[in-house]
PDB file of N, CA, C and O in Angstrom:
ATOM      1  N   UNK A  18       0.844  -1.175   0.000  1.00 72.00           N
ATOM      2  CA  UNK A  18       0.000   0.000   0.000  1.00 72.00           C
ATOM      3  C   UNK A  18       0.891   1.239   0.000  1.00 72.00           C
ATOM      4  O   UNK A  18       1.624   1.384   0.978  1.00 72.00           O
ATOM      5  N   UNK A  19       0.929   2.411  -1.250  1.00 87.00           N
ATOM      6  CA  UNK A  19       1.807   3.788  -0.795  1.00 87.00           C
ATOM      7  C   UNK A  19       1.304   4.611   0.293  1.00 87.00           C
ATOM      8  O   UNK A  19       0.128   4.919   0.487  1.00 87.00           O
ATOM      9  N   UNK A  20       1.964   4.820   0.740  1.00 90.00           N
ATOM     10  CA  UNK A  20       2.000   6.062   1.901  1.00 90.00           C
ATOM     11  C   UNK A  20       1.767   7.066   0.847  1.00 90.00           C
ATOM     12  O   UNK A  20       2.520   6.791  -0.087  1.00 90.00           O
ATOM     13  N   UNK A  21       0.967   8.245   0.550  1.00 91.00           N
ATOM     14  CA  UNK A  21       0.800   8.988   0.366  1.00 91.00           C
ATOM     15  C   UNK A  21       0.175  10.486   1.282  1.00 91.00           C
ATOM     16  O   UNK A  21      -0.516  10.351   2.292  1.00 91.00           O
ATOM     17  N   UNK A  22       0.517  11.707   0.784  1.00 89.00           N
ATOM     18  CA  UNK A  22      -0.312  12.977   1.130  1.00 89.00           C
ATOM     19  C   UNK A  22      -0.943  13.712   0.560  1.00 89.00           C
ATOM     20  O   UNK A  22      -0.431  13.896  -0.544  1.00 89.00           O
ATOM     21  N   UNK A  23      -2.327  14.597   0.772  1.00 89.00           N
ATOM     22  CA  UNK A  23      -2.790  15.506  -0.229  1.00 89.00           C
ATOM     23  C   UNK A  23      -2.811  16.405   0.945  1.00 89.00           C
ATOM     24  O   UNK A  23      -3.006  16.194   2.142  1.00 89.00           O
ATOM     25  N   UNK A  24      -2.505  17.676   0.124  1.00 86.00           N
ATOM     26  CA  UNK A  24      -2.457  19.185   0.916  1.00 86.00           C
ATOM     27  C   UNK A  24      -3.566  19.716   0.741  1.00 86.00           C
ATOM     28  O   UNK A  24      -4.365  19.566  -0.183  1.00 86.00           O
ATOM     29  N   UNK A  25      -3.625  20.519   1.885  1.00 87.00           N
ATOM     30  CA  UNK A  25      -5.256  21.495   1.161  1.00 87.00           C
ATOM     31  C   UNK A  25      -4.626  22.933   1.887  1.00 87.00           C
ATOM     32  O   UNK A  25      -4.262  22.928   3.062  1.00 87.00           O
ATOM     33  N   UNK A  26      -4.566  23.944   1.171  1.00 86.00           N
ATOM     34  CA  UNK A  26      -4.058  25.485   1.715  1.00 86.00           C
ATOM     35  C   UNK A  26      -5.437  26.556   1.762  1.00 86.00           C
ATOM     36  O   UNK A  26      -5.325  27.779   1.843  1.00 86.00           O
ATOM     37  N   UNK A  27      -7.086  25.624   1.674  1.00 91.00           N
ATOM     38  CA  UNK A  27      -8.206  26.354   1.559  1.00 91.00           C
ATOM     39  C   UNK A  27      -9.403  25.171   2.366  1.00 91.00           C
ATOM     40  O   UNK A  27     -10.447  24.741   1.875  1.00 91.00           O
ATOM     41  N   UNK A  28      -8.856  24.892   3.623  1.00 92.00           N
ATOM     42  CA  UNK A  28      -9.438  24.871   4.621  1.00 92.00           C
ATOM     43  C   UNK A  28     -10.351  23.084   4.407  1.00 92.00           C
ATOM     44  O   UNK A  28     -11.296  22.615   5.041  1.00 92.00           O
ATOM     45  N   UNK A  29      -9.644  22.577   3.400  1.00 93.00           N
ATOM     46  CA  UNK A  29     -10.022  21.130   3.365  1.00 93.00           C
ATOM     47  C   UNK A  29     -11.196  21.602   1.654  1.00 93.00           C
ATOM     48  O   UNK A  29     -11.522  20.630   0.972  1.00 93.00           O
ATOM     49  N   UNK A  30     -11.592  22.769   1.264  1.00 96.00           N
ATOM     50  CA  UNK A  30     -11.877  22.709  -0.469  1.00 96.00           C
ATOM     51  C   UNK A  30     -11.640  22.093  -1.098  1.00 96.00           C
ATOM     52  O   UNK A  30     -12.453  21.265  -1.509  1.00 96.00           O
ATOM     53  N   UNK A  31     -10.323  22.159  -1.547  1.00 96.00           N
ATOM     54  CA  UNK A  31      -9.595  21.251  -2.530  1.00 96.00           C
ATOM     55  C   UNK A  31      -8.368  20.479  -2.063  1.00 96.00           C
ATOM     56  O   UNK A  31      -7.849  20.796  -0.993  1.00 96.00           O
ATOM     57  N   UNK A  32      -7.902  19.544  -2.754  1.00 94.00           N
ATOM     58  CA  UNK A  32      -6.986  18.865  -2.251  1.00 94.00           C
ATOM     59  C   UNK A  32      -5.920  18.587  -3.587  1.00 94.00           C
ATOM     60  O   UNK A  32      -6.105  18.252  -4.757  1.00 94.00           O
ATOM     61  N   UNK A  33      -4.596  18.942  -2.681  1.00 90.00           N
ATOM     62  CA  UNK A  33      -3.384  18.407  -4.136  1.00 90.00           C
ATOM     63  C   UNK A  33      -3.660  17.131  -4.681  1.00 90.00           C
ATOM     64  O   UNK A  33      -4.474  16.343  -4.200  1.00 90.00           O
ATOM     65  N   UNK A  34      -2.800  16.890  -5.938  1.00 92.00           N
ATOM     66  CA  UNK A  34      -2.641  15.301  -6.017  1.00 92.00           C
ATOM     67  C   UNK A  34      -1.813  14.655  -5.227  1.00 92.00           C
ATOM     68  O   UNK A  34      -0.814  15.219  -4.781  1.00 92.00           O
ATOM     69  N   UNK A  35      -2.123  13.333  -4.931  1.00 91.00           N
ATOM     70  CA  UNK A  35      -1.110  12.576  -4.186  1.00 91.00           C
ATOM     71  C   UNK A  35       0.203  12.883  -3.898  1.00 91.00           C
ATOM     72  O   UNK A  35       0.967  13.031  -4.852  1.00 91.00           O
ATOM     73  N   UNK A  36       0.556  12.989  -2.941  1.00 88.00           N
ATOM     74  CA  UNK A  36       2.253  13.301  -2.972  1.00 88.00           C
ATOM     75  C   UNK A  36       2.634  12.036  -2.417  1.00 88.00           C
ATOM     76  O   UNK A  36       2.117  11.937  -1.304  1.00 88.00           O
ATOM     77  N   UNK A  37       3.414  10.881  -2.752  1.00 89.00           N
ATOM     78  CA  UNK A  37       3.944   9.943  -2.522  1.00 89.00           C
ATOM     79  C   UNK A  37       5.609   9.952  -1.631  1.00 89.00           C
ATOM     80  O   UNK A  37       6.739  10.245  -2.021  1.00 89.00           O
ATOM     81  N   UNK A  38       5.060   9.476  -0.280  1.00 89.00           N
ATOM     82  CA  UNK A  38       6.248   9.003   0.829  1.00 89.00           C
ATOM     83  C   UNK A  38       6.791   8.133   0.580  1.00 89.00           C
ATOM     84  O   UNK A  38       7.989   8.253   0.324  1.00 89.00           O
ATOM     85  N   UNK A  39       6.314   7.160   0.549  1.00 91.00           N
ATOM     86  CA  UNK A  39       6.623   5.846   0.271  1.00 91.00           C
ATOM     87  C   UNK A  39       5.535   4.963  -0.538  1.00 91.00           C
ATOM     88  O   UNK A  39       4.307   4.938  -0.449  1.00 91.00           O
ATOM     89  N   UNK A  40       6.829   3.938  -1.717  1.00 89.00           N
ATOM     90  CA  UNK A  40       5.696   3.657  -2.499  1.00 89.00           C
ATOM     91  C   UNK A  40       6.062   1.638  -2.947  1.00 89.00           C
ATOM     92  O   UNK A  40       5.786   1.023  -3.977  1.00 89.00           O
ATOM     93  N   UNK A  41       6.633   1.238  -1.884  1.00 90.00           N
ATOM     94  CA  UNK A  41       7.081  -0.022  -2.437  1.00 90.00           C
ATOM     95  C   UNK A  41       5.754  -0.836  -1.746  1.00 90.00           C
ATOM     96  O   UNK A  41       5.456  -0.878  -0.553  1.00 90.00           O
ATOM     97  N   UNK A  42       5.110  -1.421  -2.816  1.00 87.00           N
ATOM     98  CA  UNK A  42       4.214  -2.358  -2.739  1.00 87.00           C
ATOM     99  C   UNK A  42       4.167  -3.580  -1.952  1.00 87.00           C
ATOM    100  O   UNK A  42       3.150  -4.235  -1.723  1.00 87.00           O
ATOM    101  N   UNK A  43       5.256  -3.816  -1.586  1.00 87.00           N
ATOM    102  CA  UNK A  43       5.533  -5.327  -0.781  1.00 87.00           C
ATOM    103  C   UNK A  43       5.801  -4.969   0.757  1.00 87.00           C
ATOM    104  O   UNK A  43       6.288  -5.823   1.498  1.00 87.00           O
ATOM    105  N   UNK A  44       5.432  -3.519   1.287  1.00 90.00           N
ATOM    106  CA  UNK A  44       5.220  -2.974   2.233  1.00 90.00           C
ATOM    107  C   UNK A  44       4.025  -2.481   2.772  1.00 90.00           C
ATOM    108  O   UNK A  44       3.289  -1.888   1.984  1.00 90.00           O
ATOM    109  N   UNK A  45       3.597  -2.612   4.160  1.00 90.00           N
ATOM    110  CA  UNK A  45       2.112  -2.006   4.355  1.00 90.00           C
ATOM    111  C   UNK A  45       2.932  -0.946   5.359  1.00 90.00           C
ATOM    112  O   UNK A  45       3.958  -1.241   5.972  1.00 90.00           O
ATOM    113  N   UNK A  46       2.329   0.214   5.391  1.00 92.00           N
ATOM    114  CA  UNK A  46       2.534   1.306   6.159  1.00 92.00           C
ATOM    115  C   UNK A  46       1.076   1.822   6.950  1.00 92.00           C
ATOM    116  O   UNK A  46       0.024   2.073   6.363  1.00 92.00           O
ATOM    117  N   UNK A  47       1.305   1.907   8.409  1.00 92.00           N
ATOM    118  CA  UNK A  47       0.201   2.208   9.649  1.00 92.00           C
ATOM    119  C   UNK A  47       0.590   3.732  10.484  1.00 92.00           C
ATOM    120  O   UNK A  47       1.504   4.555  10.417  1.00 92.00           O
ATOM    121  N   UNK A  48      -0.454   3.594  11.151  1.00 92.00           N
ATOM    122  CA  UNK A  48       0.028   4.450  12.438  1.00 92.00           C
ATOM    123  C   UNK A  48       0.376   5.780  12.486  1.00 92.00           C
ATOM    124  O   UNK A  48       0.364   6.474  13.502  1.00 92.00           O
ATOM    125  N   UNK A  49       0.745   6.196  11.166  1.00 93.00           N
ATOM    126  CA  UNK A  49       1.317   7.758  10.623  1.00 93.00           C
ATOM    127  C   UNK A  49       0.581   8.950  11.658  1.00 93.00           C
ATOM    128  O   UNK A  49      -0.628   9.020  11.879  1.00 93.00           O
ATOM    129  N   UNK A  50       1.530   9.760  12.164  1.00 94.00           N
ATOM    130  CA  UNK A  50       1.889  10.834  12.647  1.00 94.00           C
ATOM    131  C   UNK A  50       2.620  11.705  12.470  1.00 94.00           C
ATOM    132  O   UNK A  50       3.830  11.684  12.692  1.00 94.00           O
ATOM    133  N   UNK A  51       1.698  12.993  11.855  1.00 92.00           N
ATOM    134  CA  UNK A  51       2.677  14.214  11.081  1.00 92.00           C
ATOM    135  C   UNK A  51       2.411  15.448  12.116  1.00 92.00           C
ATOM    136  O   UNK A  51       1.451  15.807  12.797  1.00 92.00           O
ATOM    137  N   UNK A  52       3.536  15.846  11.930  1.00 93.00           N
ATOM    138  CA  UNK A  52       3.436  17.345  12.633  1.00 93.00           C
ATOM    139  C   UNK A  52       4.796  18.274  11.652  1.00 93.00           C
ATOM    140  O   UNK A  52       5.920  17.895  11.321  1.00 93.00           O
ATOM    141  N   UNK A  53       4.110  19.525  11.428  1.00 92.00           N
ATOM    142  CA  UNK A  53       5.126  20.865  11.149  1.00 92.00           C
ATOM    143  C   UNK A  53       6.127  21.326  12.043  1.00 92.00           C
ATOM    144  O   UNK A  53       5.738  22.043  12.965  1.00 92.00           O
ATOM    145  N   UNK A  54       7.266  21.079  11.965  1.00 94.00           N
ATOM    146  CA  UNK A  54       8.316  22.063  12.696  1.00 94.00           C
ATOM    147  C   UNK A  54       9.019  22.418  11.556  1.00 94.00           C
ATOM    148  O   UNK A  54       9.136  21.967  10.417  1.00 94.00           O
ATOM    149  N   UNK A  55       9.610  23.694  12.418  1.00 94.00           N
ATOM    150  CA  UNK A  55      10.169  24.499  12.031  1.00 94.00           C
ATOM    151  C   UNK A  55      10.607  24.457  10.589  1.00 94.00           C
ATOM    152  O   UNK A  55      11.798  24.397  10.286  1.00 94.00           O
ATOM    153  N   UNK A  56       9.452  24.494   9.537  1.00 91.00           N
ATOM    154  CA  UNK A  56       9.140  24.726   8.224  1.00 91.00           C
ATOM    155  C   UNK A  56       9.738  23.021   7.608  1.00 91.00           C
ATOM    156  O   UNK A  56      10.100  22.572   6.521  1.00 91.00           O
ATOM    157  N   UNK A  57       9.612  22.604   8.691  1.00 94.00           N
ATOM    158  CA  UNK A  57       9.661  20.243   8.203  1.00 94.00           C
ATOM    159  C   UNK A  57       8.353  19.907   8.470  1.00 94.00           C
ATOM    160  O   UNK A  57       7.628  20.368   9.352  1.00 94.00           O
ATOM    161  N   UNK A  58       8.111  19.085   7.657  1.00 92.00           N
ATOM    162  CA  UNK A  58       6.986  17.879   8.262  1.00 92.00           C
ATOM    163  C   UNK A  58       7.819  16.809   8.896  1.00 92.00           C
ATOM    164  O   UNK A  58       8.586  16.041   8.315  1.00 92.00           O
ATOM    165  N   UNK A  59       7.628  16.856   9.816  1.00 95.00           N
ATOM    166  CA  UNK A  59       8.463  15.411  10.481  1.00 95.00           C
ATOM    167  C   UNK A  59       6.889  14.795  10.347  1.00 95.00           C
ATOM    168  O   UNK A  59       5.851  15.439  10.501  1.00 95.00           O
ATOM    169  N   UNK A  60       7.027  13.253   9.989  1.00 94.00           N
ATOM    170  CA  UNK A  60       6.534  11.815   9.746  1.00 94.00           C
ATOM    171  C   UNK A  60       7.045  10.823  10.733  1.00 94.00           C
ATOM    172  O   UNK A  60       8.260  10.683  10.593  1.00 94.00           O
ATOM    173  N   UNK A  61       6.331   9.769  12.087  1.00 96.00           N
ATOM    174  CA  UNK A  61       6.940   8.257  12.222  1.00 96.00           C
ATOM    175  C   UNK A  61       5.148   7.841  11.400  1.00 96.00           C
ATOM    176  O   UNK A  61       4.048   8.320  11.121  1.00 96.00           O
ATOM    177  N   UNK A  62       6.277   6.193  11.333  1.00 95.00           N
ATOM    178  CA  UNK A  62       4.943   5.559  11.252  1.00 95.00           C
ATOM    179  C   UNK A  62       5.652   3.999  11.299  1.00 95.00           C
ATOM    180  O   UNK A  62       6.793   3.586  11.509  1.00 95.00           O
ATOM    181  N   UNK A  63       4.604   3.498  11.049  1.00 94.00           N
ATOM    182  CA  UNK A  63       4.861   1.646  10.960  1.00 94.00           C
ATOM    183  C   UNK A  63       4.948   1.162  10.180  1.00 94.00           C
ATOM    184  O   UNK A  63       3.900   0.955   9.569  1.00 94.00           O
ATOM    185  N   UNK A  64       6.431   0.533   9.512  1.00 94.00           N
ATOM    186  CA  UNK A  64       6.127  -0.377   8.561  1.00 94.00           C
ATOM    187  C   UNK A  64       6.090  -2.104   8.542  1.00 94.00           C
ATOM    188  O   UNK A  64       7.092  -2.554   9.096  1.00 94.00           O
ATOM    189  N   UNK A  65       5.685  -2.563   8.318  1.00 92.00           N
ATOM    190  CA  UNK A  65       5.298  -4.300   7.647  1.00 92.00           C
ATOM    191  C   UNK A  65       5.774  -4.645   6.646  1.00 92.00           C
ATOM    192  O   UNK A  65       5.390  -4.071   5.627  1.00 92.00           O
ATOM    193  N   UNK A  66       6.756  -5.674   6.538  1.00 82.00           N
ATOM    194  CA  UNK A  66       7.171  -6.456   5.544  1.00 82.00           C
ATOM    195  C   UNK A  66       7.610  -7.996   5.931  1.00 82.00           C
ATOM    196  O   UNK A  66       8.189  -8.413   6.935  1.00 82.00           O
ATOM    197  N   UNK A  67       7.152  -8.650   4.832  1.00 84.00           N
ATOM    198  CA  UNK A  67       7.417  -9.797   5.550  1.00 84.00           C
ATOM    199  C   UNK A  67       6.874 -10.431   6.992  1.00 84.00           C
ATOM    200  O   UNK A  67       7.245 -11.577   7.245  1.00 84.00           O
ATOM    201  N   UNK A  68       5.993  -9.732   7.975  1.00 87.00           N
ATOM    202  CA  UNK A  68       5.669 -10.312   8.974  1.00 87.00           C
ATOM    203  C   UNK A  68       6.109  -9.844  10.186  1.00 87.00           C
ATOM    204  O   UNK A  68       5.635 -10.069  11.299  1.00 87.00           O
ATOM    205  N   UNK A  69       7.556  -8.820   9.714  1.00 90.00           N
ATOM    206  CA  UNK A  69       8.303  -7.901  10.243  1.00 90.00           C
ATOM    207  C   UNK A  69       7.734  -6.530  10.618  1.00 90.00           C
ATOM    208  O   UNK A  69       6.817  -6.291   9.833  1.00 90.00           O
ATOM    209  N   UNK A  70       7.921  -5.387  11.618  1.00 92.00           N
ATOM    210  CA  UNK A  70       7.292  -4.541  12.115  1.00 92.00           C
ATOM    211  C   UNK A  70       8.656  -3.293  12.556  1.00 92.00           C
ATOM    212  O   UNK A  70       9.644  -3.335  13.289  1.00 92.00           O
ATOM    213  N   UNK A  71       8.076  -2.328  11.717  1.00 94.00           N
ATOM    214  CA  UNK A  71       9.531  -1.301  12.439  1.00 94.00           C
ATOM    215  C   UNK A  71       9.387   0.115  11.993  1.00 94.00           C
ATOM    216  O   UNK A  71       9.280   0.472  10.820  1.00 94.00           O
ATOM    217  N   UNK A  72       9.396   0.945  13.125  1.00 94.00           N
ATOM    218  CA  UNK A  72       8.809   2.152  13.175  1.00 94.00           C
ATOM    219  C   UNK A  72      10.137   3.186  11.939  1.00 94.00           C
ATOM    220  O   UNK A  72      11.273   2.875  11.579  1.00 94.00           O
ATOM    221  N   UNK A  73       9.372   4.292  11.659  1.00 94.00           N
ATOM    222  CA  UNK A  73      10.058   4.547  10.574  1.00 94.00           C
ATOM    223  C   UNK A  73      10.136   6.077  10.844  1.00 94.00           C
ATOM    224  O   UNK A  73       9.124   6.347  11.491  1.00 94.00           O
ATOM    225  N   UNK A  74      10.610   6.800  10.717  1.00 94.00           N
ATOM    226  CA  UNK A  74      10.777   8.477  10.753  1.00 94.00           C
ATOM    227  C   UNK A  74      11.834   9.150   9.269  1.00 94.00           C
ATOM    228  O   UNK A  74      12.952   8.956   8.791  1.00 94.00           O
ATOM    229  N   UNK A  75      10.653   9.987   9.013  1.00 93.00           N
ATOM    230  CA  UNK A  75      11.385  10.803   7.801  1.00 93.00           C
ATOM    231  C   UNK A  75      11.010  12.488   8.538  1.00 93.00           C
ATOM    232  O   UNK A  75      10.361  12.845   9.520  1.00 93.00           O
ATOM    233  N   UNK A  76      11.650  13.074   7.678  1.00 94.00           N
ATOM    234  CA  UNK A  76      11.969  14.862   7.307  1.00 94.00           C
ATOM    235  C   UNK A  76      11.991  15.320   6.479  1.00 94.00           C
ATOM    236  O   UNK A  76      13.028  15.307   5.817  1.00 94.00           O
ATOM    237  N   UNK A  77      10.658  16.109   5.963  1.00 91.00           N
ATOM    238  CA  UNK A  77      10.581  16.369   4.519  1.00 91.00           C
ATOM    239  C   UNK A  77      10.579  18.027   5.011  1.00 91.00           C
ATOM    240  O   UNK A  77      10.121  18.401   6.091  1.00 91.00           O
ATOM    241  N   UNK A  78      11.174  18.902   4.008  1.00 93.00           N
ATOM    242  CA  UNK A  78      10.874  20.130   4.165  1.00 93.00           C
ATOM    243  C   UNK A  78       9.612  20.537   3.432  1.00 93.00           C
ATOM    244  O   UNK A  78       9.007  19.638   2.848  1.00 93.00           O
ATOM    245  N   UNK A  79       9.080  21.914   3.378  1.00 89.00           N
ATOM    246  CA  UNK A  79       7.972  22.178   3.493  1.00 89.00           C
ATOM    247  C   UNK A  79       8.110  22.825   1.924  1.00 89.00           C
ATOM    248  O   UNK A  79       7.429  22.348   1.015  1.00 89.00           O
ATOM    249  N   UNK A  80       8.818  23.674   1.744  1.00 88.00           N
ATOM    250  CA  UNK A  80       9.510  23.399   0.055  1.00 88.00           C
ATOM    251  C   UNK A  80       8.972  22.536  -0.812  1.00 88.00           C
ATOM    252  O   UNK A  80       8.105  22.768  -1.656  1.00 88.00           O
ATOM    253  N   UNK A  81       9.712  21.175  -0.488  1.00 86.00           N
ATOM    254  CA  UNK A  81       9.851  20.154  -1.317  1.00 86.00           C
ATOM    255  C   UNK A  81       8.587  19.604  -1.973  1.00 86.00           C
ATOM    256  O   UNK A  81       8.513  18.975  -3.028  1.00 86.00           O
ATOM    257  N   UNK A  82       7.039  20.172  -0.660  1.00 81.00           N
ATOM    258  CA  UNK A  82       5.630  19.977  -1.064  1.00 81.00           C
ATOM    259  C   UNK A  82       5.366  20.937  -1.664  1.00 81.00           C
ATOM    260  O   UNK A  82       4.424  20.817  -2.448  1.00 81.00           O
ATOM    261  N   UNK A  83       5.899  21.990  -1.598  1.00 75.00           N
ATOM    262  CA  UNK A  83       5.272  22.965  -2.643  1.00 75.00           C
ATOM    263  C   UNK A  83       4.687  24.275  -1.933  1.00 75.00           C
ATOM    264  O   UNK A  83       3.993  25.139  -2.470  1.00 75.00           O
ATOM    265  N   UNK A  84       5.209  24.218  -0.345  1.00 69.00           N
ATOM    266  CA  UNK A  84       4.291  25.125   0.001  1.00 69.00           C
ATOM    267  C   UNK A  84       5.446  25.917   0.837  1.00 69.00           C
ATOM    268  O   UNK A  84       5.169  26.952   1.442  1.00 69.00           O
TER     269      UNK A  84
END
């Protein structure tokens, strides 16, 4: 399943297209928790593979979405 995001900058109106986190199919991703700092989205969440379980943290800047 991809991890994906859609932005909305008009109060949930409209929504971007997908912005893709993660996109490998032979992975399930849970649990996701985003918060803004200091102009990052910090991301954890859970991934599944194999039967396997392991929390995951990225740092995307706020840029890189477009905003």
């Amino acid at each position: 399943t991809p991890l994906v995001a859609r932005l909305s900058e008009d109060e949930g109106q409209s929504w971007s297209p997908p912005i893709p986190f993660e996109d490998d199919p032979t992975q399930t991703y849970a649990y996701v928790s985003a918060r803004v700092i200091d102009g990052r989205v910090v991301l954890t969440y859970y991934v599944e593979q194999d039967g396997r379980f392991g929390l995951k943290f990225k740092s995307i800047p706020l840029q890189e979405l477009g905003m």
